Amino acid sequence: MNKQKAIYYILLLLTIETANAQTFTYLRPERIFDGEKIIEKQGVLIKDNKIEKIDNQLVIEKNLPNDTKIIDLKNCTLLPGLIEGHTHLFLHPYNETPWEDQVLKEARSYRTSRAVVHAERTLKAGFTTARDLGTEGAEFDDVGLKRAINDGIILGPRLLIATKALIATGSYAPKGFSPDFQVPQGAEEADGHDDLIKKVRNQIGHGADLIKIYADYRWGLRAEAAPTFSIDEIKLIVETAKSAGRPTVAHASTAEGMRRAILGGVETIEHGDNGTPDIWKLMVEKNVCLCPTLAAGDAISQYRGWKKDTDADPERIKKKKEIFRQALDAGVKICFGGDVGVFPHGDNARELELLVAYGMKPIDALKSATSINSDAFHVDDQVGRIKTGLLADILVVEGNPMQTISNIRKIKLVMKDGKIVQIQ
């Protein structure tokens, strides 16, 4: 072998070795919340993009691999990356632009540009996974957004997307226009056996990870919320989606809309503003989770003039607190999700603070945003816990959010897929 060939083979071997090189990162926090419980004085060793080991810090530090990157996190709490259960990345706060104007007057290219910014803000706020529950008129643009995140073109959380969502014809919005015009809607209209099957399959074929339905909406005789789909229609939607491995979730605020959705087989109820003791009992029996979206109601009340720090609670807030307390007392499993987009993206922690203010213990609220959401959204084999073998999606904050929930905003480090995306 001549000298030139020898150099070539040496360089080739070095290239292969570099490509196969493993990257280790060791995180040394004050405490760990692993998604279920608190662990003191343990460390987390990350190998490439997965959690390799969780153990006593002294034990791990005796056997650290060479070239391990060590990050000391004094007075900090390490948690699983948080999971946002109800966001709309293609919306922005309604006090900036009303919902109808966003749907009708903003170009989809403009809305997508905003969604790119919203996705990055969400991730940097510590939410490494997010369930986007409908583009609200932006068609299938969430499919491309998800791909851009997955391909590393833009920063954002892992997305579970609902694409267009499904509504009963005539039930949704925008409304109030001349009947002579066909006004674009914020979700896809579908009715009856064949049409429902076709539209569910079409959304799945375009990339939907789940199907979202509106089980009720404000289309009653006096513009009050009223049920939309029948129980049989919901069962058909659920069955069609389930055959392709997709869950179905439901927007529902009336007791009857909730009842139909639960009996139809949905897995989560979004909002649940008018739940009753019988509904909570049914949810527990059917193992259906409630995603209460407390922050959306809080934000809308403030947009309508409520001065939160000085005024008494408006009737809407009083009722929401009461209903939420009933659901907790009945043992309904609570998902974390704020309906972000109604209020600013990146302010997702607002829902955590309200869960606690409305009656949850901080550790239970954090469970909702990690392990409970990961189980409910069928991603528990990837994220939601600090557990060996799971993806290294990690949030580190200063202080102890199990004692003071607002500490969740004191972000020290955000890691997604083993890569640090934010560090203070």
Coordinates of C-alpha atoms in Angstrom, one line a residue:
M1 CA 0.0 0.0 0.0
N2 CA 1.5 3.3 -1.0
K3 CA 1.6 6.4 1.2
Q4 CA -1.3 8.2 -0.5
K5 CA -3.6 5.2 0.0
A6 CA -2.5 4.8 3.6
I7 CA -3.4 8.4 4.4
Y8 CA -6.7 7.9 2.6
Y9 CA -7.7 4.9 4.8
I10 CA -6.5 6.6 8.0
L11 CA -8.7 9.6 7.2
L12 CA -11.6 7.3 6.3
L13 CA -11.3 5.5 9.6
L14 CA -11.2 8.8 11.5
T15 CA -14.3 10.0 9.7
I16 CA -16.2 6.8 10.6
E17 CA -15.0 7.0 14.2
T18 CA -16.1 10.7 14.4
A19 CA -19.5 9.8 12.9
N20 CA -20.0 7.0 15.4
A21 CA -18.7 9.0 18.4
Q22 CA -21.2 9.2 21.3
T23 CA -21.9 12.5 23.0
F24 CA -22.5 12.5 26.8
T25 CA -23.9 15.3 28.9
Y26 CA -24.3 15.1 32.6
L27 CA -26.8 17.4 34.4
R28 CA -26.3 17.9 38.2
P29 CA -29.4 19.6 39.7
E30 CA -30.5 20.2 43.3
R31 CA -33.6 18.0 42.7
I32 CA -35.5 16.1 40.0
F33 CA -39.2 16.0 39.4
D34 CA -39.4 12.9 37.2
G35 CA -43.0 13.4 36.1
E36 CA -44.4 11.6 39.1
K37 CA -42.3 12.3 42.2
I38 CA -39.4 14.4 43.6
I39 CA -35.9 12.9 43.8
E40 CA -33.2 14.7 45.7
K41 CA -29.5 14.8 44.9
Q42 CA -29.6 12.7 41.8
G43 CA -28.1 13.4 38.4
V44 CA -29.0 12.6 34.9
L45 CA -26.6 11.3 32.3
I46 CA -27.6 11.8 28.7
K47 CA -26.1 9.8 25.8
D48 CA -26.7 11.4 22.4
N49 CA -30.5 12.1 22.4
K50 CA -31.7 9.8 25.2
I51 CA -31.6 9.6 28.9
E52 CA -28.9 7.0 29.8
K53 CA -28.9 7.0 33.5
I54 CA -30.6 8.5 36.6
D55 CA -28.7 7.8 39.9
N56 CA -27.1 9.3 43.0
Q57 CA -24.8 12.0 41.9
L58 CA -21.7 10.5 43.6
V59 CA -22.4 7.1 41.9
I60 CA -22.7 8.7 38.4
E61 CA -19.7 11.0 38.9
K62 CA -17.4 8.1 39.7
N63 CA -18.0 6.5 36.3
L64 CA -18.5 9.4 33.9
P65 CA -17.3 8.6 30.3
N66 CA -14.4 10.6 29.0
D67 CA -15.3 14.0 27.5
T68 CA -18.7 14.2 29.2
K69 CA -20.0 17.7 29.3
I70 CA -20.9 18.5 32.9
I71 CA -23.5 21.2 33.7
D72 CA -23.8 22.1 37.3
L73 CA -27.3 23.3 38.2
K74 CA -27.2 24.5 41.8
N75 CA -30.5 25.4 43.5
C76 CA -32.3 24.2 40.4
T77 CA -35.0 21.7 39.6
L78 CA -34.8 19.4 36.6
L79 CA -38.1 18.2 35.1
P80 CA -39.3 16.5 31.9
G81 CA -39.8 18.9 29.0
L82 CA -43.4 20.2 29.5
I83 CA -46.2 19.1 27.2
E84 CA -48.7 21.7 26.0
G85 CA -52.0 20.0 25.5
H86 CA -54.0 22.7 23.8
T87 CA -52.4 25.2 21.5
H88 CA -53.2 27.0 18.3
L89 CA -49.9 28.0 16.7
F90 CA -51.7 29.7 13.8
L91 CA -53.6 32.1 16.1
H92 CA -52.4 35.1 18.1
P93 CA -54.0 36.9 21.0
Y94 CA -57.6 38.2 20.3
N95 CA -56.9 41.6 21.9
E96 CA -54.4 42.1 19.0
T97 CA -56.6 40.9 16.2
P98 CA -60.1 39.3 16.7
W99 CA -60.4 35.7 15.8
E100 CA -62.7 36.3 12.8
D101 CA -60.2 38.8 11.3
Q102 CA -57.4 36.4 11.7
V103 CA -59.4 33.7 9.8
L104 CA -60.7 36.0 7.1
K105 CA -58.2 38.8 6.6
E106 CA -54.8 37.3 7.3
A107 CA -53.0 35.5 4.5
R108 CA -52.0 31.9 5.3
S109 CA -48.4 32.8 4.5
Y110 CA -48.6 35.6 7.1
R111 CA -50.2 33.2 9.6
T112 CA -47.5 30.6 8.9
S113 CA -44.8 33.2 9.5
R114 CA -46.4 34.0 12.9
A115 CA -46.6 30.2 13.6
V116 CA -42.9 29.8 13.1
V117 CA -42.3 32.5 15.8
H118 CA -44.9 31.0 18.1
A119 CA -43.3 27.5 17.8
E120 CA -39.9 28.9 18.9
R121 CA -41.4 30.8 21.8
T122 CA -43.2 27.7 23.0
L123 CA -40.1 25.6 23.0
K124 CA -38.0 28.2 24.7
A125 CA -40.6 28.5 27.4
G126 CA -39.8 24.8 28.3
F127 CA -42.6 23.1 26.3
T128 CA -40.9 20.5 24.2
T129 CA -44.0 18.8 23.0
A130 CA -47.3 20.4 22.0
R131 CA -50.7 19.3 20.8
D132 CA -52.0 21.8 18.2
L133 CA -55.7 21.4 18.0
G134 CA -56.6 23.0 14.7
T135 CA -55.2 25.6 12.3
E136 CA -58.5 27.6 12.5
G137 CA -58.8 28.2 8.7
A138 CA -55.1 27.7 7.8
E139 CA -55.9 24.4 6.1
F140 CA -53.1 21.8 6.4
D141 CA -50.3 24.4 7.0
D142 CA -49.5 22.7 10.4
V143 CA -48.2 19.7 8.4
G144 CA -45.5 21.8 6.9
L145 CA -44.7 23.5 10.2
K146 CA -44.3 20.1 11.9
R147 CA -42.0 18.9 9.1
A148 CA -39.9 22.1 9.3
I149 CA -39.4 21.5 13.0
N150 CA -38.6 17.8 12.6
D151 CA -36.1 18.6 9.8
G152 CA -34.3 21.1 12.0
I153 CA -35.2 24.1 9.7
I154 CA -36.9 26.0 12.5
L155 CA -37.1 25.7 16.3
G156 CA -40.2 24.3 17.9
P157 CA -41.7 21.6 20.1
R158 CA -42.6 18.1 18.9
L159 CA -46.0 18.6 17.4
L160 CA -49.1 16.4 17.5
I161 CA -51.4 18.0 15.0
A162 CA -55.1 18.0 14.3
T163 CA -54.9 19.8 10.9
K164 CA -58.4 21.3 10.0
A165 CA -60.6 19.8 12.8
L166 CA -64.2 18.8 12.1
I167 CA -67.4 20.7 12.5
A168 CA -71.1 20.1 11.7
T169 CA -72.2 22.1 8.7
G170 CA -73.5 25.6 9.8
S171 CA -72.4 25.3 13.4
Y172 CA -69.1 27.1 13.5
A173 CA -67.7 30.5 12.4
P174 CA -67.1 33.1 11.1
K175 CA -70.8 34.1 11.1
G176 CA -73.0 37.1 10.5
F177 CA -72.4 37.5 6.8
S178 CA -74.9 37.6 3.9
P179 CA -76.3 34.1 3.1
D180 CA -75.5 34.9 -0.5
F181 CA -71.8 34.4 0.2
Q182 CA -69.9 31.2 1.1
V183 CA -67.7 32.3 4.0
P184 CA -64.5 30.4 4.8
Q185 CA -64.8 28.5 8.1
G186 CA -62.4 27.9 10.9
A187 CA -62.6 24.2 10.6
E188 CA -63.8 21.6 8.0
E189 CA -67.6 20.9 7.7
A190 CA -68.7 17.3 7.6
D191 CA -72.0 15.5 8.1
G192 CA -73.5 12.0 7.7
H193 CA -72.0 8.6 7.3
D194 CA -70.0 8.8 4.0
D195 CA -68.9 12.4 4.3
L196 CA -67.6 12.0 7.9
I197 CA -65.6 8.9 7.0
K198 CA -64.1 10.6 3.9
K199 CA -63.2 13.8 5.8
V200 CA -61.6 11.9 8.7
R201 CA -59.6 9.8 6.3
N202 CA -58.6 12.9 4.3
Q203 CA -57.3 14.7 7.3
I204 CA -55.3 11.6 8.4
G205 CA -54.0 11.2 4.9
H206 CA -52.7 14.7 5.0
G207 CA -50.8 14.2 8.2
A208 CA -53.2 14.5 11.2
D209 CA -52.0 12.8 14.3
L210 CA -55.4 13.1 15.9
I211 CA -58.9 14.1 15.0
K212 CA -60.6 17.0 16.8
I213 CA -64.3 17.6 16.7
Y214 CA -66.5 20.4 17.9
A215 CA -69.2 18.5 19.8
D216 CA -71.0 21.8 20.5
Y217 CA -70.7 25.4 19.5
R218 CA -72.6 28.7 19.7
W219 CA -75.3 28.0 17.2
G220 CA -78.4 27.6 19.4
L221 CA -81.6 29.5 18.6
R222 CA -80.4 32.5 20.7
A223 CA -76.7 32.0 19.8
E224 CA -76.1 29.9 22.9
A225 CA -73.8 26.8 22.8
A226 CA -75.7 23.7 21.6
P227 CA -74.7 20.2 20.5
T228 CA -73.6 19.6 17.0
F229 CA -72.8 15.9 16.1
S230 CA -75.1 13.1 17.2
I231 CA -73.7 10.3 19.3
D232 CA -73.8 8.0 16.3
E233 CA -71.8 10.5 14.2
I234 CA -69.2 10.8 16.9
K235 CA -68.9 7.1 17.2
L236 CA -68.3 6.9 13.5
I237 CA -65.6 9.5 13.6
V238 CA -63.9 7.8 16.6
E239 CA -64.1 4.4 14.9
T240 CA -62.7 5.7 11.6
A241 CA -59.9 7.5 13.3
K242 CA -59.1 4.6 15.6
S243 CA -58.8 2.2 12.7
A244 CA -55.8 4.3 11.6
G245 CA -54.3 4.6 15.1
R246 CA -55.5 8.1 15.8
P247 CA -57.4 9.3 18.9
T248 CA -60.3 11.7 18.8
V249 CA -60.7 14.7 21.1
A250 CA -63.6 17.1 21.5
H251 CA -64.3 20.7 22.0
A252 CA -67.3 20.6 24.4
S253 CA -68.7 23.2 26.8
T254 CA -72.3 22.1 27.3
A255 CA -73.3 19.1 29.4
E256 CA -75.1 17.5 26.5
G257 CA -72.2 18.1 24.1
M258 CA -69.8 16.6 26.6
R259 CA -72.1 13.6 27.2
R260 CA -72.4 12.8 23.5
A261 CA -68.6 13.1 23.1
I262 CA -67.8 10.9 26.0
L263 CA -70.3 8.2 25.0
G264 CA -69.0 8.5 21.4
G265 CA -65.6 7.5 22.5
V266 CA -63.4 10.7 22.6
E267 CA -60.3 10.6 24.8
T268 CA -60.2 14.2 26.0
I269 CA -62.8 17.0 26.5
E270 CA -61.5 20.5 25.8
H271 CA -63.0 23.3 28.0
G272 CA -65.9 21.5 29.8
D273 CA -67.3 24.8 31.1
N274 CA -70.7 23.4 32.0
G275 CA -69.9 20.0 33.3
T276 CA -72.2 18.5 35.9
P277 CA -71.7 15.8 38.6
D278 CA -73.2 13.2 36.3
I279 CA -70.8 14.3 33.5
W280 CA -67.8 14.1 35.8
K281 CA -68.9 10.6 36.9
L282 CA -69.2 9.5 33.3
M283 CA -65.7 10.9 32.5
V284 CA -64.2 8.9 35.4
E285 CA -66.0 5.7 34.3
K286 CA -64.9 6.1 30.7
N287 CA -61.4 7.3 31.6
V288 CA -61.8 10.6 29.6
C289 CA -59.5 13.4 30.6
L290 CA -60.5 17.1 31.0
C291 CA -58.4 19.8 29.5
P292 CA -59.9 22.8 31.2
T293 CA -58.2 25.7 29.4
L294 CA -58.4 28.0 32.4
A295 CA -56.0 30.5 30.9
A296 CA -58.2 31.2 27.8
G297 CA -61.2 32.2 30.0
D298 CA -58.9 34.3 32.2
A299 CA -57.5 36.1 29.2
I300 CA -60.9 36.7 27.4
S301 CA -62.3 38.1 30.6
Q302 CA -59.5 40.6 30.9
Y303 CA -59.9 41.5 27.2
R304 CA -63.5 42.4 28.0
G305 CA -62.4 44.8 30.7
W306 CA -61.9 42.7 33.9
K307 CA -59.0 44.2 36.0
K308 CA -57.8 41.0 37.6
D309 CA -55.8 42.5 40.4
T310 CA -58.4 44.9 41.6
D311 CA -61.9 43.8 40.4
A312 CA -64.0 41.0 41.8
D313 CA -64.2 37.9 39.8
P314 CA -66.7 38.1 36.9
E315 CA -69.4 35.5 36.8
R316 CA -67.6 33.5 34.1
I317 CA -64.5 33.1 36.3
K318 CA -66.5 32.3 39.4
K319 CA -68.3 29.5 37.5
K320 CA -65.1 28.1 36.0
K321 CA -63.5 27.9 39.4
E322 CA -66.6 26.1 40.8
I323 CA -66.8 23.7 37.9
F324 CA -63.0 22.9 38.0
R325 CA -63.3 22.2 41.7
Q326 CA -66.1 19.8 41.1
A327 CA -64.1 17.9 38.5
L328 CA -61.1 17.6 40.8
D329 CA -63.3 16.4 43.7
A330 CA -64.9 13.8 41.4
G331 CA -61.5 12.4 40.5
V332 CA -61.5 13.5 36.8
K333 CA -58.1 13.2 35.3
I334 CA -56.8 16.7 34.3
C335 CA -54.8 17.3 31.2
F336 CA -52.7 20.4 30.9
G337 CA -53.6 22.8 28.1
G338 CA -54.3 26.5 28.1
D339 CA -55.7 27.1 24.6
V340 CA -52.7 29.2 23.8
G341 CA -53.2 31.6 20.9
V342 CA -56.1 33.2 22.8
F343 CA -53.2 34.5 24.9
P344 CA -49.5 34.8 23.9
H345 CA -47.4 31.9 22.9
G346 CA -44.5 31.5 25.2
D347 CA -46.8 32.4 28.2
N348 CA -47.9 28.8 28.4
A349 CA -47.0 28.6 32.1
R350 CA -50.0 30.8 32.8
E351 CA -52.2 27.7 32.7
L352 CA -50.0 26.0 35.4
E353 CA -50.3 29.0 37.7
L354 CA -54.1 29.0 37.2
L355 CA -54.4 25.3 37.8
V356 CA -52.8 25.9 41.2
A357 CA -54.8 29.0 41.9
Y358 CA -58.0 27.1 41.2
G359 CA -57.3 24.3 43.6
M360 CA -54.6 21.9 42.3
K361 CA -51.4 21.2 44.2
P362 CA -48.3 22.3 42.4
I363 CA -47.0 18.8 42.0
D364 CA -50.3 17.6 40.6
A365 CA -50.3 20.5 38.1
L366 CA -46.8 19.5 37.0
K367 CA -47.9 15.9 36.7
S368 CA -50.6 17.1 34.3
A369 CA -48.1 18.9 32.2
T370 CA -45.7 15.9 32.0
S371 CA -46.6 12.3 32.8
I372 CA -50.4 12.6 32.6
N373 CA -50.3 14.4 29.2
S374 CA -47.7 11.9 27.9
D375 CA -50.0 9.0 28.8
A376 CA -53.2 10.7 27.5
F377 CA -51.5 11.6 24.2
H378 CA -49.9 8.2 23.7
V379 CA -46.3 9.5 23.7
D380 CA -45.3 8.0 27.0
D381 CA -42.8 5.8 25.2
Q382 CA -40.9 8.9 24.2
V383 CA -41.4 11.9 26.5
G384 CA -43.1 13.0 29.7
R385 CA -40.9 11.5 32.3
I386 CA -37.2 11.5 33.4
K387 CA -36.7 7.8 32.7
T388 CA -33.9 5.7 31.2
G389 CA -34.4 5.2 27.5
L390 CA -36.7 8.1 26.9
L391 CA -35.8 11.1 24.8
A392 CA -33.8 13.7 26.5
D393 CA -36.4 16.4 26.5
I394 CA -35.6 18.3 29.7
L395 CA -36.4 21.6 31.4
V396 CA -34.4 23.0 34.3
V397 CA -35.6 25.9 36.4
E398 CA -34.3 27.9 39.3
G399 CA -35.9 27.2 42.6
N400 CA -38.6 24.7 43.4
P401 CA -41.8 24.9 41.4
M402 CA -43.3 22.1 43.6
Q403 CA -43.4 24.8 46.3
T404 CA -43.8 27.9 44.2
I405 CA -45.4 27.1 40.9
S406 CA -44.3 30.5 39.3
N407 CA -40.7 29.2 39.5
I408 CA -41.5 27.3 36.4
R409 CA -40.9 30.6 34.6
K410 CA -37.3 30.9 35.9
I411 CA -35.8 28.9 33.1
K412 CA -32.2 27.9 33.4
L413 CA -32.0 25.3 30.6
V414 CA -34.2 23.8 27.9
M415 CA -33.1 20.6 26.1
K416 CA -34.9 18.9 23.3
D417 CA -33.7 15.6 21.8
G418 CA -30.5 15.9 23.7
K419 CA -29.7 19.4 22.3
I420 CA -29.7 22.5 24.4
V421 CA -32.0 25.1 22.8
Q422 CA -32.0 27.6 25.7
I423 CA -29.6 28.1 28.5
Q424 CA -29.2 31.0 31.0

